[in-house]
mmCIF file of C-alpha atoms and ligand atoms in Angstrom:
data_model
loop_
_atom_site.group_PDB
_atom_site.id
_atom_site.type_symbol
_atom_site.label_atom_id
_atom_site.label_comp_id
_atom_site.label_asym_id
_atom_site.label_seq_id
_atom_site.Cartn_x
_atom_site.Cartn_y
_atom_site.Cartn_z
ATOM 1 C CA MET A 8 -13.885 -10.769 31.661
ATOM 2 C CA PRO A 9 -14.620 -14.442 30.760
ATOM 3 C CA GLY A 10 -11.610 -16.731 30.104
ATOM 4 C CA LEU A 11 -11.772 -16.874 26.269
ATOM 5 C CA ALA A 12 -12.244 -13.123 25.935
ATOM 6 C CA ARG A 13 -9.338 -12.525 28.315
ATOM 7 C CA LEU A 14 -7.135 -14.863 26.243
ATOM 8 C CA LEU A 15 -8.050 -13.083 22.992
ATOM 9 C CA LEU A 16 -8.049 -9.512 24.155
ATOM 10 C CA SER A 17 -5.605 -8.919 26.945
ATOM 11 C CA PRO A 18 -2.097 -7.673 26.375
ATOM 12 C CA PRO A 19 -0.210 -7.335 29.699
ATOM 13 C CA SER A 20 -1.777 -4.811 32.062
ATOM 14 C CA CYS A 21 -1.481 -3.297 35.553
ATOM 15 C CA ARG A 22 -4.624 -3.707 37.657
ATOM 16 C CA ASP A 23 -3.083 -2.620 40.941
ATOM 17 C CA VAL A 24 -3.500 1.110 41.569
ATOM 18 C CA GLU A 25 -0.785 1.050 44.249
ATOM 19 C CA VAL A 26 1.742 -0.349 41.750
ATOM 20 C CA LEU A 27 0.748 2.382 39.289
ATOM 21 C CA ARG A 28 1.044 4.983 42.073
ATOM 22 C CA ARG A 29 4.707 4.055 42.537
ATOM 23 C CA ALA A 30 5.304 4.736 38.822
ATOM 24 C CA VAL A 31 3.244 7.922 38.322
ATOM 25 C CA GLY A 32 2.507 9.423 41.765
ATOM 26 C CA GLY A 33 3.494 13.121 41.691
ATOM 27 C CA LYS A 34 4.182 13.037 37.936
ATOM 28 C CA THR A 35 2.427 15.077 35.264
ATOM 29 C CA VAL A 36 0.619 13.161 32.529
ATOM 30 C CA LEU A 37 -0.987 14.726 29.447
ATOM 31 C CA ILE A 38 -3.768 12.612 27.897
ATOM 32 C CA THR A 39 -5.434 13.420 24.581
ATOM 33 C CA GLY A 40 -8.987 12.264 23.948
ATOM 34 C CA ALA A 41 -9.647 12.374 27.693
ATOM 35 C CA SER A 42 -13.308 13.395 27.404
ATOM 36 C CA PHE A 43 -14.684 9.937 26.547
ATOM 37 C CA GLY A 44 -13.885 6.237 26.306
ATOM 38 C CA ILE A 45 -10.351 4.948 26.812
ATOM 39 C CA GLY A 46 -8.889 8.420 27.421
ATOM 40 C CA GLU A 47 -11.449 9.282 30.094
ATOM 41 C CA ALA A 48 -10.895 5.946 31.875
ATOM 42 C CA THR A 49 -7.114 6.462 31.676
ATOM 43 C CA ALA A 50 -7.390 9.974 33.112
ATOM 44 C CA ARG A 51 -9.498 8.667 36.001
ATOM 45 C CA LEU A 52 -7.127 5.754 36.685
ATOM 46 C CA PHE A 53 -3.951 7.866 36.565
ATOM 47 C CA GLY A 54 -5.639 10.608 38.641
ATOM 48 C CA GLN A 55 -6.592 7.970 41.216
ATOM 49 C CA ALA A 56 -2.958 6.811 41.257
ATOM 50 C CA GLY A 57 -1.699 10.293 42.227
ATOM 51 C CA ALA A 58 -0.617 11.704 38.842
ATOM 52 C CA GLU A 59 -1.481 15.276 37.916
ATOM 53 C CA VAL A 60 -3.499 14.749 34.736
ATOM 54 C CA LEU A 61 -3.814 17.281 31.903
ATOM 55 C CA LEU A 62 -6.881 16.494 29.832
ATOM 56 C CA VAL A 63 -7.054 17.388 26.143
ATOM 57 C CA ALA A 64 -10.030 16.992 23.745
ATOM 58 C CA ARG A 65 -12.646 19.150 22.024
ATOM 59 C CA THR A 66 -15.758 18.800 24.200
ATOM 60 C CA GLU A 67 -15.003 21.435 26.828
ATOM 61 C CA GLU A 68 -18.006 20.761 29.047
ATOM 62 C CA LYS A 69 -17.276 17.024 29.274
ATOM 63 C CA LEU A 70 -13.550 17.582 29.742
ATOM 64 C CA ARG A 71 -14.243 19.942 32.654
ATOM 65 C CA ALA A 72 -16.730 17.474 34.164
ATOM 66 C CA VAL A 73 -14.089 14.702 34.082
ATOM 67 C CA ALA A 74 -11.478 17.039 35.621
ATOM 68 C CA ASP A 75 -13.965 18.144 38.331
ATOM 69 C CA SER A 76 -14.807 14.545 39.121
ATOM 70 C CA ILE A 77 -11.099 13.579 39.453
ATOM 71 C CA ARG A 78 -10.500 16.599 41.705
ATOM 72 C CA GLY A 79 -13.635 15.690 43.680
ATOM 73 C CA SER A 80 -12.029 12.330 44.491
ATOM 74 C CA GLY A 81 -8.867 13.998 45.775
ATOM 75 C CA GLY A 82 -6.852 13.968 42.521
ATOM 76 C CA ARG A 83 -5.251 16.763 40.502
ATOM 77 C CA ALA A 84 -6.659 17.419 37.022
ATOM 78 C CA HIS A 85 -6.869 20.288 34.520
ATOM 79 C CA ALA A 86 -8.848 20.598 31.292
ATOM 80 C CA TYR A 87 -7.271 22.017 28.136
ATOM 81 C CA PRO A 88 -9.795 22.012 25.289
ATOM 82 C CA LEU A 89 -8.180 21.615 21.868
ATOM 83 C CA ASP A 90 -9.267 20.433 18.439
ATOM 84 C CA LEU A 91 -6.409 18.330 17.059
ATOM 85 C CA SER A 92 -7.683 18.767 13.517
ATOM 86 C CA ARG A 93 -6.874 22.516 13.768
ATOM 87 C CA THR A 94 -3.146 21.994 13.391
ATOM 88 C CA GLY A 95 -2.346 25.705 13.745
ATOM 89 C CA ASP A 96 -3.853 25.778 17.267
ATOM 90 C CA ILE A 97 -1.698 22.954 18.629
ATOM 91 C CA ALA A 98 1.730 24.566 19.193
ATOM 92 C CA PRO A 99 0.341 27.718 20.900
ATOM 93 C CA ARG A 100 -1.921 25.602 23.129
ATOM 94 C CA MET A 101 0.964 23.312 24.110
ATOM 95 C CA GLU A 102 3.151 26.369 24.801
ATOM 96 C CA GLU A 103 0.484 27.608 27.208
ATOM 97 C CA VAL A 104 0.205 24.160 28.838
ATOM 98 C CA GLN A 105 3.991 23.954 29.283
ATOM 99 C CA ARG A 106 4.076 27.460 30.779
ATOM 100 C CA LEU A 107 1.625 26.283 33.443
ATOM 101 C CA HIS A 108 3.178 22.788 33.788
ATOM 102 C CA PRO A 109 6.904 23.138 33.086
ATOM 103 C CA ARG A 110 7.516 19.400 33.446
ATOM 104 C CA ILE A 111 5.364 16.843 31.606
ATOM 105 C CA ASP A 112 6.618 13.315 32.284
ATOM 106 C CA LEU A 113 4.254 11.254 30.181
ATOM 107 C CA VAL A 114 2.160 11.950 27.074
ATOM 108 C CA ILE A 115 -0.627 9.518 26.214
ATOM 109 C CA SER A 116 -1.595 10.148 22.602
ATOM 110 C CA ASN A 117 -5.033 8.571 22.572
ATOM 111 C CA ALA A 118 -7.453 10.898 20.730
ATOM 112 C CA GLY A 119 -8.685 9.371 17.528
ATOM 113 C CA LYS A 120 -11.580 8.931 15.147
ATOM 114 C CA SER A 121 -12.725 5.880 13.241
ATOM 115 C CA ILE A 122 -14.858 5.909 10.124
ATOM 116 C CA ARG A 123 -16.162 2.779 8.429
ATOM 117 C CA ARG A 124 -17.264 3.650 4.898
ATOM 118 C CA PRO A 125 -16.300 2.494 1.403
ATOM 119 C CA ALA A 126 -13.518 4.726 0.091
ATOM 120 C CA LEU A 127 -15.579 5.397 -3.053
ATOM 121 C CA GLU A 128 -18.399 6.871 -0.955
ATOM 122 C CA SER A 129 -16.164 8.962 1.254
ATOM 123 C CA LEU A 130 -14.836 11.625 -1.111
ATOM 124 C CA GLU A 131 -17.538 14.207 -0.380
ATOM 125 C CA ARG A 132 -17.375 13.458 3.344
ATOM 126 C CA ARG A 133 -13.613 14.154 3.285
ATOM 127 C CA ASP A 134 -13.015 10.982 5.324
ATOM 128 C CA LEU A 135 -9.318 10.689 4.471
ATOM 129 C CA GLU A 136 -8.584 14.345 5.228
ATOM 130 C CA ARG A 137 -10.444 14.209 8.559
ATOM 131 C CA SER A 138 -8.853 10.918 9.604
ATOM 132 C CA LEU A 139 -5.355 12.110 8.783
ATOM 133 C CA ALA A 140 -5.887 15.303 10.799
ATOM 134 C CA VAL A 141 -7.136 13.582 13.975
ATOM 135 C CA ASN A 142 -5.172 10.331 13.784
ATOM 136 C CA PHE A 143 -1.879 11.466 12.261
ATOM 137 C CA THR A 144 -0.935 15.107 11.665
ATOM 138 C CA GLY A 145 -2.628 16.486 14.816
ATOM 139 C CA PRO A 146 -1.064 13.968 17.253
ATOM 140 C CA ALA A 147 2.301 14.324 15.477
ATOM 141 C CA ALA A 148 2.186 18.132 15.845
ATOM 142 C CA LEU A 149 1.280 17.770 19.538
ATOM 143 C CA ILE A 150 4.191 15.411 20.201
ATOM 144 C CA LEU A 151 6.635 17.640 18.305
ATOM 145 C CA ALA A 152 5.484 20.617 20.388
ATOM 146 C CA LEU A 153 6.177 18.735 23.646
ATOM 147 C CA LEU A 154 9.341 16.790 22.805
ATOM 148 C CA PRO A 155 12.023 19.526 23.060
ATOM 149 C CA ARG A 156 11.046 20.280 26.670
ATOM 150 C CA MET A 157 10.810 16.557 27.491
ATOM 151 C CA ILE A 158 14.318 15.986 26.133
ATOM 152 C CA GLY A 159 15.564 19.107 27.924
ATOM 153 C CA GLN A 160 14.239 17.905 31.280
ATOM 154 C CA GLY A 161 16.137 14.624 30.915
ATOM 155 C CA GLY A 162 13.452 12.346 29.465
ATOM 156 C CA GLY A 163 9.944 10.981 29.694
ATOM 157 C CA GLN A 164 7.591 8.578 27.953
ATOM 158 C CA ILE A 165 5.204 8.858 25.022
ATOM 159 C CA ILE A 166 2.496 6.222 24.695
ATOM 160 C CA SER A 167 0.453 5.967 21.529
ATOM 161 C CA VAL A 168 -2.924 4.260 21.704
ATOM 162 C CA SER A 169 -2.820 2.554 18.345
ATOM 163 C CA THR A 170 -4.974 -0.321 17.165
ATOM 164 C CA VAL A 171 -4.522 -3.919 16.062
ATOM 165 C CA SER A 172 -5.878 -2.743 12.715
ATOM 166 C CA ALA A 173 -2.862 -0.472 12.195
ATOM 167 C CA LYS A 174 -1.221 -3.746 11.136
ATOM 168 C CA PRO A 175 -1.944 -5.824 8.001
ATOM 169 C CA PRO A 176 -4.169 -7.091 6.528
ATOM 170 C CA ALA A 177 -5.874 -3.929 5.281
ATOM 171 C CA ALA A 178 -9.650 -4.277 5.455
ATOM 172 C CA PRO A 179 -12.292 -2.884 3.100
ATOM 173 C CA ARG A 180 -14.289 0.133 4.358
ATOM 174 C CA TRP A 181 -11.560 1.016 6.873
ATOM 175 C CA ALA A 182 -9.090 2.590 4.420
ATOM 176 C CA SER A 183 -9.081 6.086 5.991
ATOM 177 C CA TYR A 184 -8.910 4.808 9.573
ATOM 178 C CA GLN A 185 -6.353 2.082 8.979
ATOM 179 C CA GLY A 186 -4.258 4.236 6.665
ATOM 180 C CA SER A 187 -4.109 7.166 9.108
ATOM 181 C CA LYS A 188 -3.471 4.992 12.205
ATOM 182 C CA ALA A 189 -0.821 2.914 10.413
ATOM 183 C CA GLY A 190 0.830 6.054 9.012
ATOM 184 C CA PHE A 191 1.049 7.660 12.448
ATOM 185 C CA ASP A 192 2.353 4.421 13.946
ATOM 186 C CA LEU A 193 5.158 4.222 11.385
ATOM 187 C CA TRP A 194 5.983 7.902 11.886
ATOM 188 C CA LEU A 195 6.188 7.395 15.643
ATOM 189 C CA ARG A 196 8.223 4.179 15.392
ATOM 190 C CA GLY A 197 10.633 6.107 13.157
ATOM 191 C CA LEU A 198 10.877 8.877 15.734
ATOM 192 C CA ALA A 199 11.469 6.420 18.612
ATOM 193 C CA PRO A 200 15.142 5.621 17.942
ATOM 194 C CA GLU A 201 15.882 9.339 17.439
ATOM 195 C CA VAL A 202 14.782 10.159 20.992
ATOM 196 C CA ARG A 203 15.533 6.937 22.905
ATOM 197 C CA GLY A 204 19.181 7.900 23.522
ATOM 198 C CA ARG A 205 17.955 11.272 24.794
ATOM 199 C CA GLY A 206 15.835 9.704 27.527
ATOM 200 C CA VAL A 207 12.423 9.495 25.834
ATOM 201 C CA ARG A 208 10.801 6.056 25.553
ATOM 202 C CA VAL A 209 8.132 5.698 22.866
ATOM 203 C CA SER A 210 5.591 2.898 23.366
ATOM 204 C CA SER A 211 2.902 1.805 20.908
ATOM 205 C CA VAL A 212 -0.118 -0.011 22.305
ATOM 206 C CA TYR A 213 -1.939 -1.991 19.606
ATOM 207 C CA MET A 214 -5.314 -2.047 21.322
ATOM 208 C CA PRO A 215 -7.894 -4.747 20.523
ATOM 209 C CA LEU A 216 -11.642 -4.033 20.522
ATOM 210 C CA VAL A 217 -12.854 -1.808 23.380
ATOM 211 C CA ARG A 218 -16.510 -1.070 24.161
ATOM 212 C CA THR A 219 -16.706 2.740 23.647
ATOM 213 C CA ARG A 220 -18.837 5.152 21.613
ATOM 214 C CA MET A 221 -16.281 4.658 18.803
ATOM 215 C CA SER A 222 -16.783 0.898 18.496
ATOM 216 C CA ALA A 223 -20.540 1.272 19.128
ATOM 217 C CA ALA A 224 -20.826 3.567 16.086
ATOM 218 C CA SER A 225 -20.235 0.794 13.545
ATOM 219 C CA GLY A 226 -22.710 -1.751 14.995
ATOM 220 C CA LEU A 227 -20.487 -4.462 13.506
ATOM 221 C CA TYR A 228 -18.951 -5.465 16.827
ATOM 222 C CA ARG A 229 -22.027 -5.446 19.073
ATOM 223 C CA ARG A 230 -21.658 -9.130 19.956
ATOM 224 C CA ALA A 231 -17.854 -9.425 19.667
ATOM 225 C CA PRO A 232 -15.784 -9.807 22.845
ATOM 226 C CA ALA A 233 -14.425 -6.419 23.872
ATOM 227 C CA LEU A 234 -12.482 -4.804 26.686
ATOM 228 C CA THR A 235 -14.064 -2.204 28.937
ATOM 229 C CA PRO A 236 -12.477 1.286 28.857
ATOM 230 C CA ARG A 237 -11.104 0.600 32.370
ATOM 231 C CA GLU A 238 -9.399 -2.602 31.133
ATOM 232 C CA ALA A 239 -7.891 -0.642 28.236
ATOM 233 C CA ALA A 240 -6.658 1.981 30.735
ATOM 234 C CA GLU A 241 -5.034 -0.817 32.758
ATOM 235 C CA ILE A 242 -3.123 -1.920 29.635
ATOM 236 C CA ILE A 243 -1.833 1.650 29.275
ATOM 237 C CA ALA A 244 -0.932 1.603 32.989
ATOM 238 C CA GLY A 245 0.991 -1.649 32.405
ATOM 239 C CA THR A 246 2.975 0.104 29.674
ATOM 240 C CA VAL A 247 4.064 2.744 32.191
ATOM 241 C CA VAL A 248 4.876 0.315 34.987
ATOM 242 C CA ARG A 249 6.928 -1.886 32.637
ATOM 243 C CA PRO A 250 7.856 0.306 29.657
ATOM 244 C CA ARG A 251 8.073 -1.527 26.343
ATOM 245 C CA ASP A 252 8.228 -0.398 22.725
ATOM 246 C CA ARG A 253 5.325 -2.511 21.565
ATOM 247 C CA VAL A 254 2.329 -3.834 23.501
ATOM 248 C CA ALA A 255 -0.171 -6.052 21.684
ATOM 249 C CA PRO A 256 -2.381 -9.121 22.082
ATOM 250 C CA TRP A 257 -0.329 -12.302 21.574
ATOM 251 C CA TRP A 258 -1.969 -13.132 18.226
ATOM 252 C CA LEU A 259 -1.135 -9.864 16.446
ATOM 253 C CA GLY A 260 2.319 -11.072 15.359
ATOM 254 C CA ALA A 261 0.755 -14.241 13.875
ATOM 255 C CA GLN A 262 -1.823 -12.124 12.028
ATOM 256 C CA GLU A 263 0.929 -9.938 10.538
ATOM 257 C CA LEU A 264 2.889 -13.018 9.522
ATOM 258 C CA ALA A 265 -0.177 -14.584 7.854
ATOM 259 C CA ALA A 266 -0.784 -11.325 5.940
ATOM 260 C CA LEU A 267 2.854 -11.387 4.800
ATOM 261 C CA LEU A 268 2.961 -15.060 3.830
ATOM 262 C CA LEU A 269 -0.571 -15.507 2.465
ATOM 263 C CA PRO A 270 -1.560 -12.120 1.018
ATOM 264 C CA GLY A 271 -3.644 -13.596 -1.797
ATOM 265 C CA VAL A 272 -5.705 -15.807 0.516
ATOM 266 C CA LEU A 273 -6.525 -13.050 3.016
ATOM 267 C CA ASP A 274 -7.273 -10.471 0.308
ATOM 268 C CA GLY A 275 -9.558 -13.011 -1.393
ATOM 269 C CA VAL A 276 -11.520 -13.654 1.817
ATOM 270 C CA LEU A 277 -11.848 -9.924 2.569
ATOM 271 C CA SER A 278 -12.910 -9.226 -0.981
ATOM 272 C CA ARG A 279 -15.649 -11.894 -0.853
ATOM 273 C CA LEU A 280 -16.921 -10.535 2.486
ATOM 274 C CA GLU A 281 -17.031 -7.021 0.994
ATOM 275 C CA ASP A 282 -18.928 -8.233 -2.112
ATOM 276 C CA ARG A 283 -21.468 -9.936 0.147
ATOM 277 C CA GLU A 284 -21.944 -6.814 2.303
ATOM 278 C CA ARG A 285 -22.281 -4.570 -0.778
ATOM 279 C CA ARG A 286 -24.919 -6.860 -2.332
ATOM 280 C CA ARG A 287 -26.836 -6.979 0.954
ATOM 281 C CA GLY A 288 -26.713 -3.152 1.100
ATOM 282 C CA GLU A 289 -27.939 -2.848 -2.514
ATOM 283 C CA GLY A 290 -30.727 -5.340 -1.801
ATOM 284 C CA ALA A 291 -31.870 -3.336 1.224
ATOM 285 C CA ARG A 292 -32.113 -0.071 -0.765
ATOM 286 C CA PRO A 293 -35.670 0.892 -1.891
HETATM 287 N N1 LIG B 19 -12.714 1.459 20.807
HETATM 288 C C1 LIG B 19 -11.953 0.566 20.219
HETATM 289 O O1 LIG B 19 -12.391 -0.587 19.949
HETATM 290 C C2 LIG B 19 -10.525 0.879 19.869
HETATM 291 C C3 LIG B 19 -9.705 -0.182 19.467
HETATM 292 C C4 LIG B 19 -8.391 0.089 19.147
HETATM 293 C C5 LIG B 19 -7.899 1.380 19.241
HETATM 294 N N2 LIG B 19 -8.717 2.401 19.634
HETATM 295 C C6 LIG B 19 -8.136 3.750 19.718
HETATM 296 O O2 LIG B 19 -8.355 4.251 21.001
HETATM 297 C C7 LIG B 19 -8.407 5.681 20.975
HETATM 298 C C8 LIG B 19 -9.589 6.162 21.797
HETATM 299 O O3 LIG B 19 -10.783 5.681 21.202
HETATM 300 P P1 LIG B 19 -12.125 5.400 22.021
HETATM 301 O O4 LIG B 19 -12.605 4.069 21.614
HETATM 302 O O5 LIG B 19 -11.963 5.741 23.451
HETATM 303 O O6 LIG B 19 -13.084 6.468 21.301
HETATM 304 P P2 LIG B 19 -14.039 7.611 21.858
HETATM 305 O O7 LIG B 19 -14.768 7.146 23.044
HETATM 306 O O8 LIG B 19 -14.796 8.094 20.682
HETATM 307 O O9 LIG B 19 -12.991 8.723 22.316
HETATM 308 C C9 LIG B 19 -12.217 9.405 21.371
HETATM 309 C C10 LIG B 19 -11.567 10.595 22.066
HETATM 310 O O10 LIG B 19 -10.827 11.338 21.088
HETATM 311 C C11 LIG B 19 -11.216 12.699 21.166
HETATM 312 N N3 LIG B 19 -11.157 13.364 19.874
HETATM 313 C C12 LIG B 19 -11.788 13.017 18.722
HETATM 314 N N4 LIG B 19 -11.554 13.926 17.768
HETATM 315 C C13 LIG B 19 -10.746 14.873 18.331
HETATM 316 C C14 LIG B 19 -10.176 16.087 17.857
HETATM 317 N N5 LIG B 19 -10.397 16.530 16.607
HETATM 318 N N6 LIG B 19 -9.414 16.814 18.702
HETATM 319 C C15 LIG B 19 -9.202 16.400 19.973
HETATM 320 N N7 LIG B 19 -9.720 15.265 20.486
HETATM 321 C C16 LIG B 19 -10.488 14.526 19.662
HETATM 322 C C17 LIG B 19 -12.669 12.641 21.646
HETATM 323 O O11 LIG B 19 -13.039 13.822 22.320
HETATM 324 P P3 LIG B 19 -13.929 14.997 21.703
HETATM 325 O O12 LIG B 19 -14.977 14.374 20.837
HETATM 326 O O13 LIG B 19 -14.422 15.673 22.936
HETATM 327 O O14 LIG B 19 -12.946 15.817 20.961
HETATM 328 C C18 LIG B 19 -12.594 11.510 22.664
HETATM 329 O O15 LIG B 19 -12.163 11.988 23.913
HETATM 330 C C19 LIG B 19 -8.461 6.055 19.498
HETATM 331 O O16 LIG B 19 -7.196 6.521 19.067
HETATM 332 C C20 LIG B 19 -8.785 4.750 18.790
HETATM 333 O O17 LIG B 19 -8.244 4.700 17.491
HETATM 334 C C21 LIG B 19 -10.012 2.181 19.961
#
């Protein structure tokens, strides 16, 4: 990664597989959203470092291909297809997983969905409902299904792959995504002190832009500096090697502070950008 991009994008990370091996070798790690993007790269990295990886996502064929490929390189991996938006399926599926893997040391809650659309246009598409299911209620149900056993076994770690945009300022067209990611982040940060004294560390990774099918979908960021999925996986690895509550690029705190101190200025800028984009869209319509 070139110097400027590294400065802007990189929270602390672990690039040394041997260092990661010392932290996760022989441990069991459940990763949601492991069929593509950041989750797939994380599954491959942790599998390479000697963890037994349990892969969760919807696309069964892809999930099995990733698991096969990790096993083909000498790792241990299992695929557990699950749709996190079907909340009723989560507890029974996690019960089955825990029957087969009685000890899960680390949960990486990574599955997510982003939608960029004006809130006024998203009612029929049920954007808010879908975002809440995949980004908030589904991951929360999965964590609640796994926590009692994790506490019972003496502890573990939960890592949430959040986003820099879970923090203020709120941006137009991202209401469902930002609202659901921020809501889940707050829920998880509220849970953290309840379980810390019982051996479970909860870490939130506020990820900057990563080049995946998710970021490609909006087209907006084609030329913006972005991490590769492997670099994002190395940030998650860094969070395991040196557990912390909050992992973020250095500028995120300054951005939050600016949003707190200068709300009118930032809202004004965002509002003008939105007006310009809306007019351009209206002009392009036949
Ligand atoms: N890319 C970025 O710039 C960026 C930046 C900050 C944060 N993030 C966060 O990083 C995480 C991973 O995103 P990504 O960029 O790697 O996106 P991605 O390539 O689209 O991967 C998303 C993963 O989530 C899974 N998923 C989606 N809906 C699901 C559902 N209903 N049930 C179970 N799994 C589901 C997908 O698998 P299936 O489709 O097979 O279910 C896929 O494995 C997300 O939480 C996202 O918010 C991404």
